[in-house]
Coordinates of C-alpha atoms and ligand atoms in Angstrom, one line a residue:
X583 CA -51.2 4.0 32.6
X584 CA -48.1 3.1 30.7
X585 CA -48.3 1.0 27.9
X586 CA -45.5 -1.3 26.4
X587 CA -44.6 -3.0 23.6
X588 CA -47.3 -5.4 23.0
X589 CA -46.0 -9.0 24.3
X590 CA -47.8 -12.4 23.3
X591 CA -48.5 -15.4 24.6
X592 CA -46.6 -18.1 22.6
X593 CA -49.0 -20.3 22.6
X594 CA -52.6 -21.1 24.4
X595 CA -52.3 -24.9 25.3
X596 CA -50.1 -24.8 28.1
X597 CA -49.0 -23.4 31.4
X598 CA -46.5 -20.7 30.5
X599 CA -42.9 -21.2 32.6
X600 CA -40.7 -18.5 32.4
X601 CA -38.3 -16.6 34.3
X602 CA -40.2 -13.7 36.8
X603 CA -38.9 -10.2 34.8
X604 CA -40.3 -12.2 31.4
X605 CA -43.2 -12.8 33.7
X606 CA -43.9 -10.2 34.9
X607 CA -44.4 -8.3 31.0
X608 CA -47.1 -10.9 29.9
X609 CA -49.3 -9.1 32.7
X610 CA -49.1 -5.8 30.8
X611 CA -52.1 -5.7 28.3
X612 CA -51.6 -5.1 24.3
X613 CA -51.4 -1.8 23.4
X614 CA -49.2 1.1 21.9
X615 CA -45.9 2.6 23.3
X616 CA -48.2 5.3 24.5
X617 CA -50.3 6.2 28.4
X618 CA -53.3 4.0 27.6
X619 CA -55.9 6.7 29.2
X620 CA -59.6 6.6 30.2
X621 CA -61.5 6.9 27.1
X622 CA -63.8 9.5 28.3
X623 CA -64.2 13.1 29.9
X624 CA -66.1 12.9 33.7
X625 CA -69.5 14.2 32.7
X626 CA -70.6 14.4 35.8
X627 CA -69.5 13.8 39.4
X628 CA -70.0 12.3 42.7
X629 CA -68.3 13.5 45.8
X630 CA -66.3 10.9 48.0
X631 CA -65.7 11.4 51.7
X632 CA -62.5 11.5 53.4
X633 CA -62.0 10.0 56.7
X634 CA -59.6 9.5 59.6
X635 CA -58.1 6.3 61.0
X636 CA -60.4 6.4 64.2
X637 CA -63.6 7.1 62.3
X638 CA -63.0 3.5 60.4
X639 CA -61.7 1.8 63.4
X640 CA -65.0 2.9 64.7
X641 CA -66.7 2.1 61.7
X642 CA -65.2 -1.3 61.6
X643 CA -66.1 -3.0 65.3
X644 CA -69.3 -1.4 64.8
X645 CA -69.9 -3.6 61.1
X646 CA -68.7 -6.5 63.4
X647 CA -65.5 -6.9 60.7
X648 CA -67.3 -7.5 58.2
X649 CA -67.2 -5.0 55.0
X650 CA -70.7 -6.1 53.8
X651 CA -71.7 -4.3 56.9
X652 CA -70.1 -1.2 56.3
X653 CA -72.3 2.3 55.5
X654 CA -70.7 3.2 52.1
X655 CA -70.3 6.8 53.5
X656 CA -67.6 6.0 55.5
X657 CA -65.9 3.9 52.4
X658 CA -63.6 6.7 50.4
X659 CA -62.3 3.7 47.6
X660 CA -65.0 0.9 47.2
X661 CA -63.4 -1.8 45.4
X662 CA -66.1 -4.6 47.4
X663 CA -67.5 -5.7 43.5
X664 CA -67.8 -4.3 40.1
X665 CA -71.2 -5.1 40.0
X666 CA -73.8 -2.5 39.1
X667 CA -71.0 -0.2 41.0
X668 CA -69.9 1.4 37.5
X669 CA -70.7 4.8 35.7
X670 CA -72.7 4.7 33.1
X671 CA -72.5 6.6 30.0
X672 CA -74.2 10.2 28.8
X673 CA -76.0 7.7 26.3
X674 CA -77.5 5.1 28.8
X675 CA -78.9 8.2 30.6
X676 CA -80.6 9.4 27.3
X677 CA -81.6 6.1 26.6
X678 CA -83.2 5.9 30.0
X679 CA -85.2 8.3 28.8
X680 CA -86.8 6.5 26.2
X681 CA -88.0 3.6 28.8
X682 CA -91.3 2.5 28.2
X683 CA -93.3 1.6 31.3
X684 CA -96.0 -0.8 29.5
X685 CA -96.4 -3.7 31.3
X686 CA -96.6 -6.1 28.4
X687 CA -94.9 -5.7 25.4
X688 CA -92.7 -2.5 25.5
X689 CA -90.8 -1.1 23.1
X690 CA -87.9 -0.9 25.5
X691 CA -87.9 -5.0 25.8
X692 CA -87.7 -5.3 22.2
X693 CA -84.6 -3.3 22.0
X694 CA -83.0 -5.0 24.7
X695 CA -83.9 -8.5 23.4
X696 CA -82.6 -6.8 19.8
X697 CA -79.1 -6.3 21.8
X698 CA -78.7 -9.4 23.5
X699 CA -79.5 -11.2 20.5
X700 CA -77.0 -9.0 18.3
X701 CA -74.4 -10.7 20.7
X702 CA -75.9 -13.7 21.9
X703 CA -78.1 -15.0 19.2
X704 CA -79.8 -17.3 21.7
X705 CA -83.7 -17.8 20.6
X706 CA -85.2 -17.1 24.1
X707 CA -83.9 -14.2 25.9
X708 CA -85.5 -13.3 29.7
X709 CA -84.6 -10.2 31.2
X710 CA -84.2 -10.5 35.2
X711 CA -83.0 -8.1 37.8
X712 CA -80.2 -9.7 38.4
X713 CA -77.7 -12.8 37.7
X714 CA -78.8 -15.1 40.6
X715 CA -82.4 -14.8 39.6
X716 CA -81.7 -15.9 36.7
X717 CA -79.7 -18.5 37.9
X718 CA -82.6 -19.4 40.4
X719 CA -84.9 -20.0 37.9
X720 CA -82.6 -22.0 35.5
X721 CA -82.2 -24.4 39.1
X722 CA -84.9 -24.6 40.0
X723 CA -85.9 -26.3 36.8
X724 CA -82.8 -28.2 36.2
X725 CA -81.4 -29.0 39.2
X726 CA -82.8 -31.2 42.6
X727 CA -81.7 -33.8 44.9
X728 CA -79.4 -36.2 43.1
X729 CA -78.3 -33.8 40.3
X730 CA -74.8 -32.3 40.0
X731 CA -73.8 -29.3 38.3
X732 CA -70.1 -28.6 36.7
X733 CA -68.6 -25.8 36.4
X734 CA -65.0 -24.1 36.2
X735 CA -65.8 -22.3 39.2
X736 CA -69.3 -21.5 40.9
X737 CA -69.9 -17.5 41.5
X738 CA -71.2 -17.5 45.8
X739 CA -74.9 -16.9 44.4
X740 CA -74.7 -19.8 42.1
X741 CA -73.4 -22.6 43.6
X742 CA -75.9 -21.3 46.7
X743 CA -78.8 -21.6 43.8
X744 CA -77.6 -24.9 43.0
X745 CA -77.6 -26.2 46.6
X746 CA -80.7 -24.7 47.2
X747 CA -82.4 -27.4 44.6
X748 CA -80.8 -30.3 46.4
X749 CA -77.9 -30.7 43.6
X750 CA -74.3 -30.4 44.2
X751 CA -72.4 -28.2 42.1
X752 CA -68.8 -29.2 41.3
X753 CA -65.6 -26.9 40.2
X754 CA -63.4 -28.6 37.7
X755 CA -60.9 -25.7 36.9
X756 CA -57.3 -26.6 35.4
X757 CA -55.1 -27.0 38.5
X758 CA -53.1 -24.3 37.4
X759 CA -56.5 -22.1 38.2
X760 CA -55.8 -23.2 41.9
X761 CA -52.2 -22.1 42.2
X762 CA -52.2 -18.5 42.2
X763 CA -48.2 -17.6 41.1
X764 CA -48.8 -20.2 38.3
X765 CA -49.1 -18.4 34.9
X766 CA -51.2 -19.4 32.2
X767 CA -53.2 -17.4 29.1
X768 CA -56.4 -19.2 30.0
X769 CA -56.2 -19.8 34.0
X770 CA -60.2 -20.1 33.7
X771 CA -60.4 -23.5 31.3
X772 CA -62.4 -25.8 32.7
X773 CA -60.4 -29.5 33.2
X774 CA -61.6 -31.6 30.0
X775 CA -60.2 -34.9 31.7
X776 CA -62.3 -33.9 35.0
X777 CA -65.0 -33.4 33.4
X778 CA -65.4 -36.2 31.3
X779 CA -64.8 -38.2 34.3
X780 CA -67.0 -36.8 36.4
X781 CA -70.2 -37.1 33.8
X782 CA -68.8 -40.9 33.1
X783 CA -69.0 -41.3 37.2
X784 CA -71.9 -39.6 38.1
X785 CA -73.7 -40.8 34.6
X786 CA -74.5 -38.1 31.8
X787 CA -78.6 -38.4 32.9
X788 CA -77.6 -37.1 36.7
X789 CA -75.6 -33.7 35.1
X790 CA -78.5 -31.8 33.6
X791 CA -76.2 -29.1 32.8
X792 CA -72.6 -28.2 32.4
X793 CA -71.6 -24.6 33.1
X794 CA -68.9 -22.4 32.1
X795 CA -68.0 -18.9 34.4
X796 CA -66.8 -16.4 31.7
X797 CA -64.3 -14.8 33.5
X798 CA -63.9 -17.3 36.1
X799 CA -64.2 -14.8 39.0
X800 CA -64.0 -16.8 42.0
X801 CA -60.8 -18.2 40.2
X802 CA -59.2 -14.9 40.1
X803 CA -61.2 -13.1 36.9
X804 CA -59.2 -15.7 34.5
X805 CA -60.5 -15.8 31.5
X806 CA -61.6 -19.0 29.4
X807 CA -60.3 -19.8 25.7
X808 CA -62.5 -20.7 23.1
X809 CA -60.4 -23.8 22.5
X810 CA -61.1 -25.0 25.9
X811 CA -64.8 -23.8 25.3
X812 CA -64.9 -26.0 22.1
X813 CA -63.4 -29.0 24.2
X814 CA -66.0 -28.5 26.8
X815 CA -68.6 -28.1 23.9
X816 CA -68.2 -31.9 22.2
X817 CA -67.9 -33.4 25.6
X818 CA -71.4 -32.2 26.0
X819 CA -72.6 -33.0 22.5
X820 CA -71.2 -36.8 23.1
X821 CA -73.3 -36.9 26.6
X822 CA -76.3 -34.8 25.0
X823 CA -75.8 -32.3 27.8
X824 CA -76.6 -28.2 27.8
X825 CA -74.0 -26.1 28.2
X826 CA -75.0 -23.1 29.4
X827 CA -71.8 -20.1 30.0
X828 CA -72.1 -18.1 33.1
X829 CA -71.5 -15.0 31.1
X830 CA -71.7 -11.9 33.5
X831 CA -67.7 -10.5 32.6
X832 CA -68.1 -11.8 28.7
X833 CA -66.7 -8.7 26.8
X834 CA -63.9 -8.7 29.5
X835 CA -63.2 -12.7 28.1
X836 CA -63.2 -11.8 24.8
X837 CA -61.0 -9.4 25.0
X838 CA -58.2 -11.6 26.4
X839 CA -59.3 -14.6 23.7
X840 CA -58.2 -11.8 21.5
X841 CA -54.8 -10.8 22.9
X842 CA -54.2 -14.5 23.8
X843 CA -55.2 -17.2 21.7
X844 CA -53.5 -17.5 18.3
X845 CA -55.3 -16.6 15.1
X846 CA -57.6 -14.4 17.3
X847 CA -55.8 -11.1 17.1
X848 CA -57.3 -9.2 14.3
X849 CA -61.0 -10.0 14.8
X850 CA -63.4 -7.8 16.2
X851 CA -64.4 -8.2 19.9
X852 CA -68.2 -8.7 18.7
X853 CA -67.1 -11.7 16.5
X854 CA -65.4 -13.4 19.2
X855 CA -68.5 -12.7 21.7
X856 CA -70.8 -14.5 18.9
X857 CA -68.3 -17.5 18.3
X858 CA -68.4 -17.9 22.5
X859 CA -72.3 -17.6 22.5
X860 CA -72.2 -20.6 19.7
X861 CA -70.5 -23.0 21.7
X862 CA -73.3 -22.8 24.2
X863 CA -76.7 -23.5 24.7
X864 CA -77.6 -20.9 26.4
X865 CA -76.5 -18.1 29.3
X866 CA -77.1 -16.5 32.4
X867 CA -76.3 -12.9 32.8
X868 CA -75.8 -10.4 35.4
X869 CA -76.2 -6.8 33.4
X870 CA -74.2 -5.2 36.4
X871 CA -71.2 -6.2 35.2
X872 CA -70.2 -6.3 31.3
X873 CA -73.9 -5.1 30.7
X874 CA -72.7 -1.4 32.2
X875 CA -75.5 -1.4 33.7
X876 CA -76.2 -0.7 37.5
X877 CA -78.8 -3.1 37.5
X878 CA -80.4 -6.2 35.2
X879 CA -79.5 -9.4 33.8
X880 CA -81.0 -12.1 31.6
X881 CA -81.3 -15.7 30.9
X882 CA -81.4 -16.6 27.6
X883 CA -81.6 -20.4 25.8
X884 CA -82.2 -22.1 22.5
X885 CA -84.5 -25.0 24.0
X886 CA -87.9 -23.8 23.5
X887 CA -89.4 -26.1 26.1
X888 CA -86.4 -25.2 28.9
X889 CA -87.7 -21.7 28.1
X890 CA -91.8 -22.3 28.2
X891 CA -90.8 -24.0 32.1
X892 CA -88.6 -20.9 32.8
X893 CA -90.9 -18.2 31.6
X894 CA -93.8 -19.9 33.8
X895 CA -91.0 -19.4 37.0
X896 CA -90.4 -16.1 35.9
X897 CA -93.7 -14.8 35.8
X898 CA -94.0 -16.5 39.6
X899 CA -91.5 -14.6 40.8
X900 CA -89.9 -11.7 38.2
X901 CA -92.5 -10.4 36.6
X902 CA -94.5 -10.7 32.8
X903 CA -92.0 -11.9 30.4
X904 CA -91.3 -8.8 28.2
X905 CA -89.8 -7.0 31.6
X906 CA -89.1 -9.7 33.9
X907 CA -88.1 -7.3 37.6
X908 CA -87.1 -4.6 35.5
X909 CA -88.2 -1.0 34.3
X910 CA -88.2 -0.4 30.8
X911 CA -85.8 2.4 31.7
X912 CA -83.4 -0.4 32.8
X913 CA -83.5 -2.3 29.6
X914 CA -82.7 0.5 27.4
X915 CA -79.9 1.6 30.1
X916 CA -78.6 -2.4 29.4
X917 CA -79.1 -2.2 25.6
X918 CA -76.7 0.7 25.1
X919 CA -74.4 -0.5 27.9
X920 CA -74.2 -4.0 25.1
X921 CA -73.1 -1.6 22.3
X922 CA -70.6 0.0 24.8
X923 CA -68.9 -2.7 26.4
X924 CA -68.0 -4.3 23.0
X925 CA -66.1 -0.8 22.2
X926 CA -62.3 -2.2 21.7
X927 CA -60.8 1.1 23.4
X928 CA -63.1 0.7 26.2
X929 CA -62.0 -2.9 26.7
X930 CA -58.4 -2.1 25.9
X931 CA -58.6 0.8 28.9
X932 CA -60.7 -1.5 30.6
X933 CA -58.3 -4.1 31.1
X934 CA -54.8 -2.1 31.0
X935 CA -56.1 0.3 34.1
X936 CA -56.7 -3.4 36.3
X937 CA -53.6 -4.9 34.7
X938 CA -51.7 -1.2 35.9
X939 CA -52.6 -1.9 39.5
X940 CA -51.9 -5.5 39.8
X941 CA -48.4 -4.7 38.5
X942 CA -47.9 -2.1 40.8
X943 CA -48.4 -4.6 43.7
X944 CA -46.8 -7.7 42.2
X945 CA -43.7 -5.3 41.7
X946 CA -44.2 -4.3 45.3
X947 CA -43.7 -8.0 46.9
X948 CA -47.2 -8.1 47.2
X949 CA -48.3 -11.7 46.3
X950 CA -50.9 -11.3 43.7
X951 CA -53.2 -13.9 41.6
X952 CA -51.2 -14.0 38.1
X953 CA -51.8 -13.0 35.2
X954 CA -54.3 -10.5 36.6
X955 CA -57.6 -11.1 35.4
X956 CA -60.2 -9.1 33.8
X957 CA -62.2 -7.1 36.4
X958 CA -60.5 -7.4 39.6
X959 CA -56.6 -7.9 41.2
X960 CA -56.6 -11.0 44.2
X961 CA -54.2 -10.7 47.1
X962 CA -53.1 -14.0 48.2
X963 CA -53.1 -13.9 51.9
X964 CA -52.6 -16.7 52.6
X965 CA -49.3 -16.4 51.6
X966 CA -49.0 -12.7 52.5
X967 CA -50.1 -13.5 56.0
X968 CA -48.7 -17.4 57.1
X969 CA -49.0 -16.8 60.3
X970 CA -52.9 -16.5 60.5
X971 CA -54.3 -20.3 59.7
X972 CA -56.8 -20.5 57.0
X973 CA -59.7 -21.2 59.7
X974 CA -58.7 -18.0 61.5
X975 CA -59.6 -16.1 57.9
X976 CA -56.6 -14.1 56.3
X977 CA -58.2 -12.9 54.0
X978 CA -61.0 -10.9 56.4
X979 CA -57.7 -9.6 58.5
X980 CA -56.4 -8.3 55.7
X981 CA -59.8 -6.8 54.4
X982 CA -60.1 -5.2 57.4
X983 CA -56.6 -4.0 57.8
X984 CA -56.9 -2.1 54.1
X985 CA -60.2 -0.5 55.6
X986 CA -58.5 0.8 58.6
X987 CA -55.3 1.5 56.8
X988 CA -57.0 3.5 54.3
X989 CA -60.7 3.6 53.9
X990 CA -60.6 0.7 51.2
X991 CA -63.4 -1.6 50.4
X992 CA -62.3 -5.1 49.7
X993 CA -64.0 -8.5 49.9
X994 CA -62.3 -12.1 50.9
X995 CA -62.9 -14.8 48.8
X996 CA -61.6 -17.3 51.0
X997 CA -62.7 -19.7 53.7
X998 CA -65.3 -17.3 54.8
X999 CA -67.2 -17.4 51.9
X1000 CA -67.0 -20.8 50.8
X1001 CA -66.0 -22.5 53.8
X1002 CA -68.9 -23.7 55.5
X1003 CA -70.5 -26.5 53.8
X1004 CA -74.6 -27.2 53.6
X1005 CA -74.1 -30.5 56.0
X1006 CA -72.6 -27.7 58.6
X1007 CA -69.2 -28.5 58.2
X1008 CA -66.5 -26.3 57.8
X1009 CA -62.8 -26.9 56.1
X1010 CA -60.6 -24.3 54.1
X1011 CA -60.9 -23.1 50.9
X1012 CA -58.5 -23.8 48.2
X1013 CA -57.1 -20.2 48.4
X1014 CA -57.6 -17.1 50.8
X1015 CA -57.9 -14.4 48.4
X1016 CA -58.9 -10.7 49.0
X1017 CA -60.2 -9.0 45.6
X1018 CA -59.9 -5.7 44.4
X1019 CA -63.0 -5.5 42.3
X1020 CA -63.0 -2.3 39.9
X1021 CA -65.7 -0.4 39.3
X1022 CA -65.5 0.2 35.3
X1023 CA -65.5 3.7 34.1
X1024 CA -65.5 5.0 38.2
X1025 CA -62.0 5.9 39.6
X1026 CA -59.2 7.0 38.1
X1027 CA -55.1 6.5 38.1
X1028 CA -55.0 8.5 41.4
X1029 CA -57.5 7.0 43.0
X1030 CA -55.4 3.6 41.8
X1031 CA -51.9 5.3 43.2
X1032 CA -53.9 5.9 46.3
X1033 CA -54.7 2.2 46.7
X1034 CA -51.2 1.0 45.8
X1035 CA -50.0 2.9 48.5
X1036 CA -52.4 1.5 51.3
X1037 CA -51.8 -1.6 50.0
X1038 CA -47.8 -1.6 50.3
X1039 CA -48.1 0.1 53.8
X1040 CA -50.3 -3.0 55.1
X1041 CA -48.2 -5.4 53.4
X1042 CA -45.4 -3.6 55.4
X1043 CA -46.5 -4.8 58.4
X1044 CA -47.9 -7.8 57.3
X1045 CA -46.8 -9.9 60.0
X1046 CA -48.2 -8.1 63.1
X1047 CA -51.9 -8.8 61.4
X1048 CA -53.8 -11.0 63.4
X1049 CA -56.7 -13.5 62.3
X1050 CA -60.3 -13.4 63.3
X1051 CA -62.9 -15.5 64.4
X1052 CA -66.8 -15.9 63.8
X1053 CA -69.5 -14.7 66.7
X1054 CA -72.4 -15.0 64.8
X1055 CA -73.4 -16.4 61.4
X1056 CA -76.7 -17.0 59.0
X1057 CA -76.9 -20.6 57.7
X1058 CA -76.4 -19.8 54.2
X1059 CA -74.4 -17.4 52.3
X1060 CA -72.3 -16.5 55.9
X1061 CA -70.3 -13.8 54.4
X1062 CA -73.1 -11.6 53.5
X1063 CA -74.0 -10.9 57.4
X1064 CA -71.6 -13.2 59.6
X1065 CA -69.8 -11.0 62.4
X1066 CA -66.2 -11.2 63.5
X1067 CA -64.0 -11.0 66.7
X1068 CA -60.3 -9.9 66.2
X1069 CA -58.3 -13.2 68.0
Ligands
LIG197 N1 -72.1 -15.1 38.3 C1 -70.9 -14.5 38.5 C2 -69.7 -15.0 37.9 C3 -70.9 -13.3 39.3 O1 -69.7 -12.7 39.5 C4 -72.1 -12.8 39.9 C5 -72.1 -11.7 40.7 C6 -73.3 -13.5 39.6 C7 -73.2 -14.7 38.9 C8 -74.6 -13.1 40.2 O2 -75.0 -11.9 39.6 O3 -75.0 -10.2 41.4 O4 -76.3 -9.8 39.4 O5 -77.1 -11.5 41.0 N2 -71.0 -11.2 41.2 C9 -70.9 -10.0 42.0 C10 -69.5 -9.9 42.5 C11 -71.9 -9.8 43.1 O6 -69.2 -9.1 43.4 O7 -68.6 -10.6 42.0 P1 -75.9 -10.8 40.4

């Protein structure tokens, strides 16, 4: 993946407006003149299975349209998430070796708590098996009927935890996070004005936590500056409200604090990680993503009484405290993946191989969220497809038209999966995205080429795509299990 002569952001406070070729160069990540390749040998491998355009047109009406339905056999490229869909690493699968089964007290939690804390200094850390559950339990003791919950942008899982309590939970992005072509270092801030208006409305006793998504990855993986996290910060401190970051893609975030805030360029990935835990009060995590891990997470606080009420939940419904839904084999997978992720050529691949194919497709024509973010390249079909109205759901035709097209695995993150709201209404979403979540460590530049050119060939024929409409649907969470009809 080529790299070029490192650009910089001029500066970090504002939306950046230059002409498209100058653009275009801010999306290419820092590095040296040279190919910036995977920094590792494939160890081992794992076959994928090719298949024919009638096999996945098949495939397709029989999952009802929707990908979540699809039997990962007949997927050749699954780019659906990055979550817990990575390789892990000849030393997580020695250190899952050293997992200690003991219910209470094993020597595997110790070294997981010793990693988190190494990056997170939090004083309570919980292990869970995943993000939402830790996110459930945080919730479920902060949030309930009357209670509203900021955030830059609410994962699915997490605003759907929030709800679930009786709260409302709130995104208060920068606008320029809502405009896809509109480039900016930190698309992920969260709007300082908004928010102090909205604790001033609501009243600082009904907002019993602020939360910050780092990346913001229903925003488009964008990451979040420590400036705008020290702005979020005192506006907490003057209201005497937690803030708590969302911190599943955090290695990913610091990375691009490094290559695009000023003064951050020559400290070490771990520093910046530390500086972003300090802001906070305290985190939820979902190991699956920067934890390397294929499964795990953690939620982790400073408030020793928050923590007694969330241990008591998480013995309910996780497990005992010192392994909380997870083997001890798990936690020592997770406590290596935390000395991995951090690894500045990692992150530098990491970020160049996503960067490589969202260049490839804004070069194309192929309207793309900008800059590209951390973990993942959006289409924008809604302005890729105009003809299909955002209640017909662009972004499922155009999932499913990259499926038949070419055996590719994509998700919409659109008005299908936040467009139904708990009171049964439904109205758009602010964008009809479809994301290209990549797997870290899993495919490689081919497999990438391969993609680029599915994606060009449907964006070819773009307008002959027609939208879809729902035949059946769950009352929560619709995109997990709803099923489609082509229109
Ligand atoms: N928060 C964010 C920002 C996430 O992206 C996710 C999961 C979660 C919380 C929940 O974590 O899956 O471990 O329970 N995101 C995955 C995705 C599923 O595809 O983006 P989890």
């Amino acid at each position: 993946m080529a790299g070029r002569r490192p650009p910089r952001f001029p500066g970090a406070a504002g939306p950046i407006r230059r002409p498209r070729a100058v653009a275009r160069r801010i999306l290419v990540a820092v590095g040296d003149w040279k190919t910036i390749i995977e920094p590792f040998r494939i160890h081992s491998v794992e076959p994928v299975r090719l298949t024919t355009p009638e096999g996945r047109a098949r495939s397709l009406a029989a999952a009802g349209y929707n990908m979540f339905n699809l039997h990962a056999d007949d997927v050749l490229i699954d780019l659906l998430t990055d979550s817990g869909t990575g390789a892990m690493s000849r030393d997580q699968w020695a250190a899952i070796q050293h997992g200690d089964e003991s219910y209470a007290g094993s020597p595997s939690f110790y070294r997981f708590q010793d990693a988190v804390q190494d990056l997170f200094p939090f004083r309570h850390v919980i292990p869970t098996h995943q993000g939402r559950a830790a996110e459930k339990i945080l919730f479920s003791v902060l949030g309930g009927p009357g209670r509203a919950i900021p955030n830059n942008t609410h994962f699915d899982t997490t605003r759907a935890n929030v709800e679930a309590t009786g709260a409302e939970g709130v995104d208060l992005v920068i606008p320029e996070g809502l405009v896809p072509s509109t480039l900016h270092p930190f698309k992920g801030n969260m709007d300082v004005d908004a928010l102090e208006r909205f604790i001033d409305e609501r009243g600082a006793a009904n907002v019993p936590v602020v939360m910050v998504t780092v990346t913001n990855n229903s925003g488009g993986g964008q990451p979040v500056s420590l400036e705008n996290l020290r702005a979020v910060r005192a506006i907490c401190d003057r209201h005497d409200i937690p803030l708590f970051l969302d911190g599943c893609r955090f290695a990913e975030n610091a990375w691009f604090i490094r290559e695009r805030e000023p003064g951050q360029s020559d400290r070490p990935v771990r520093e910046i990680v530390r500086e972003m835990a300090s802001l906070a009060d305290g985190m939820t995590m979902s190991a699956k993503k920067d934890g390397l891990a294929n499964i795990g997470g953690w939620l982790a606080m400073n408030d020793d009484r928050l923590a007694e009420r969330c241990r008591a939940l998480l013995i309910l419904t996780e497990g005992f405290v010192t392994y909380g839904g997870l083997a001890g084999r798990d936690l020592e997978a997770i406590a290596q993946g935390l000395a991995e992720v951090v690894d500045e050529d990692y992150l530098r691949y990491r970020i160049r191989s996503v960067a490589y194919l969202g260049e490839a497709l804004d070069q194309a024509g192929v309207p793309v969220v900008l800059p590209i973010g951390g973990h993942a390249v959006y289409i924008d079909a809604r302005t890729l497809l105009p003809q299909i109205p955002p209640l017909q759901y662009p972004g499922q035709a155009l999932a499913a038209a990259l499926y038949r097209e070419g055996g590719i695995r994509s998700v919409e993150i659109g008005s299908v999966m936040f467009g139904r709201h708990p009171d049964g209404s439904e109205s758009p979403a602010p964008m009809e995205l479809v994301r290209l979540a990549i797997p870290r460590r899993t495919y490689t530049q081919s497999h990438i080429d391969y993609v680029i050119e599915v994606v060009r060939e449907v964006a070819s024929h773009a307008s002959e795509l027609r939208g879809f409409r729902i035949v059946q649907e769950p009352p929560a969470l619709r995109h997990f299990s709803a099923r489609f009809e082509p229109l």
